[in-house]
Coordinates of N, CA and C in Angstrom, one line a residue:
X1 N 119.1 110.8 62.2 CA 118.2 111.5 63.2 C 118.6 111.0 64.6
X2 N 118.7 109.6 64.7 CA 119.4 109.5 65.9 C 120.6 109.7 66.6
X3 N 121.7 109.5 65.7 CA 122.9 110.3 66.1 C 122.8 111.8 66.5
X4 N 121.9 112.5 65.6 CA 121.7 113.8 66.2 C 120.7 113.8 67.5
X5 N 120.0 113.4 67.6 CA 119.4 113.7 69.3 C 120.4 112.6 70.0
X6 N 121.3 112.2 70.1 CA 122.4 111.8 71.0 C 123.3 112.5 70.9
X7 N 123.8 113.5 70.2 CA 124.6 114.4 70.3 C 124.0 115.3 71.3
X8 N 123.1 115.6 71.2 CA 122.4 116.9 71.7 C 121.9 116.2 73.3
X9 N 121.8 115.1 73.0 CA 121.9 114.5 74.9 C 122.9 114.3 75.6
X10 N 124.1 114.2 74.6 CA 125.7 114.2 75.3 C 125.8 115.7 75.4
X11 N 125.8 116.3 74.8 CA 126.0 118.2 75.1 C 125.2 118.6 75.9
X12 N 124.0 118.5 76.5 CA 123.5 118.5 77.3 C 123.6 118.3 78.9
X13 N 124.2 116.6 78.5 CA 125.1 116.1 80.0 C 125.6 116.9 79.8
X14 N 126.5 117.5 79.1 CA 128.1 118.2 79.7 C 127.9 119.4 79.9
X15 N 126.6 119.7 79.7 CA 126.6 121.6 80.5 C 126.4 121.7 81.8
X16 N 126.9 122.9 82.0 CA 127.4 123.0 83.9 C 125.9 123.3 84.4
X17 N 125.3 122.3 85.5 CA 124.2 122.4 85.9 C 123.2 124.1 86.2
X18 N 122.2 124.6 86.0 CA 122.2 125.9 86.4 C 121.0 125.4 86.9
X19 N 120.9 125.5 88.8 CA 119.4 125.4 89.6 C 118.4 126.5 88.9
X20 N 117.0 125.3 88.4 CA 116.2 126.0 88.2 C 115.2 126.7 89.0
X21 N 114.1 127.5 88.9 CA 113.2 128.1 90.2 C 112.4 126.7 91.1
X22 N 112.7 125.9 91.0 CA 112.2 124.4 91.8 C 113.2 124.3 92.4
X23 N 114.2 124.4 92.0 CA 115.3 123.9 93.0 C 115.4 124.8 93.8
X24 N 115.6 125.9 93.8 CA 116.1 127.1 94.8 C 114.8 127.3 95.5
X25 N 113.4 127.7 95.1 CA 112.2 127.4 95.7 C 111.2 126.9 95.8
X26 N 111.6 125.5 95.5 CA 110.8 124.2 95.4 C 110.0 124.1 97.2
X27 N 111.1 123.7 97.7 CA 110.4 123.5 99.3 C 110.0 124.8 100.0
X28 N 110.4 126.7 99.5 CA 109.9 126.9 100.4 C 108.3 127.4 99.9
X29 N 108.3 127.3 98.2 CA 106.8 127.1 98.2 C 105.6 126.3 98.8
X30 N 106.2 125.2 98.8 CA 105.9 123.5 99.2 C 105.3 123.7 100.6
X31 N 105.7 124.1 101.2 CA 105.6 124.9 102.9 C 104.4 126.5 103.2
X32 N 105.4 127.1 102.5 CA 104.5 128.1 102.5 C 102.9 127.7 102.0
X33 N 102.9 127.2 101.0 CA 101.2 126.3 100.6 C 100.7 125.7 101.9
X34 N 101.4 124.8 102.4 CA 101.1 123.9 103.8 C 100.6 124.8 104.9
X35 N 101.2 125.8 105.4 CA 101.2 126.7 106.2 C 100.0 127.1 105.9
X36 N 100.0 127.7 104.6 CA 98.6 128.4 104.7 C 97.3 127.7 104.4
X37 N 97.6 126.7 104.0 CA 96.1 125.3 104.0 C 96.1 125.2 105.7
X38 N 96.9 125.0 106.3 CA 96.7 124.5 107.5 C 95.9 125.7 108.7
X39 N 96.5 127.0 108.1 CA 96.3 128.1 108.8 C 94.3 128.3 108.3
X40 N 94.2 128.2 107.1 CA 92.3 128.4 106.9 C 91.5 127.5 107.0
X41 N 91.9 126.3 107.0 CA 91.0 125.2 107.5 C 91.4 125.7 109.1
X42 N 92.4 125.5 109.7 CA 92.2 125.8 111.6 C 90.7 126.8 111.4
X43 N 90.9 127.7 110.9 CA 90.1 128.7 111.1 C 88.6 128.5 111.1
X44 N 88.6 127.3 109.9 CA 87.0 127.0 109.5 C 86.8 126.1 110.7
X45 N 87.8 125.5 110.8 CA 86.9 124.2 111.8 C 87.0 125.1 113.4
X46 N 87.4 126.3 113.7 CA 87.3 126.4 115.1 C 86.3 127.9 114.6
X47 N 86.5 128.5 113.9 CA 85.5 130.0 113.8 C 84.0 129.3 113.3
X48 N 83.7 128.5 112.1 CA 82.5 128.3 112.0 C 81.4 128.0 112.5
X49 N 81.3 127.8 113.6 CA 80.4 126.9 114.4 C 80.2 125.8 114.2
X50 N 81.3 125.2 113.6 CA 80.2 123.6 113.4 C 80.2 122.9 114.3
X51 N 79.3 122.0 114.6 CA 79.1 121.1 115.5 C 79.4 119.9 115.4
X52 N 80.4 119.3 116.2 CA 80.9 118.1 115.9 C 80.5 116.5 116.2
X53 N 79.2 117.0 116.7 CA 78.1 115.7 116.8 C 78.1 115.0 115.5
X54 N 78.8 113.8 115.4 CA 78.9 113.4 113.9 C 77.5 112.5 113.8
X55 N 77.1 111.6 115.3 CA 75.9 110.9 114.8 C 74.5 111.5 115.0
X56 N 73.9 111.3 114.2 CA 73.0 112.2 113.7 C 71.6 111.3 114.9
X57 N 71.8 110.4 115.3 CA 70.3 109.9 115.9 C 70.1 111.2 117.1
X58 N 68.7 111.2 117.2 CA 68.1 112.2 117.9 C 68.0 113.6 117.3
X59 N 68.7 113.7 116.2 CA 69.1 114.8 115.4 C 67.9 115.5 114.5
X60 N 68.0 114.4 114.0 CA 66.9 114.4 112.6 C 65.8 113.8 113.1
X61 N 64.7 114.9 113.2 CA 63.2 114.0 113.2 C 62.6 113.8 111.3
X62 N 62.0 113.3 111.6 CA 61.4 113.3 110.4 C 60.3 113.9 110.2
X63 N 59.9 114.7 109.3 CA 58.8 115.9 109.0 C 57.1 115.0 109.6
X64 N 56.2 115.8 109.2 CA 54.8 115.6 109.5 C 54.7 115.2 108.0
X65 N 53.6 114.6 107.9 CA 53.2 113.8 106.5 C 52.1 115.0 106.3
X66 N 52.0 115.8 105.0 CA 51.4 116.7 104.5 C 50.0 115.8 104.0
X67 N 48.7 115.7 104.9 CA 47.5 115.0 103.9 C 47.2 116.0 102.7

């Protein structure tokens, strides 16, 4: 059994390399993903309104006590 999966890893080595779809579009997927994560968060953080007041004192009262 072992001589045969070492055969089959020497024939292996010796086949002529063929780029798979990573190689040929590995990075410009990689990018394109980037691009567009970068492009819809911009969007959230400047179209949403949010307010960038991160400390909350003066912010938050605290309710009326219901008797």
């Amino acid at each position: 059994l072992a001589r045969g999966i070492q055969h089959t890893a020497v024939r292996q080595a010796h086949r002529k390399y063929e780029p798979n779809f990573h190689d040929k579009y590995g990075n410009l997927v990689l990018l394109g993903g980037a691009a567009a994560f970068t492009a819809v968060w911009g969007y959230v953080f400047t179209q949403a309104g949010i307010e960038w007041g991160l400390s909350p004192v003066g912010r938050i009262a605290p309710k009326e006590w219901r008797e």
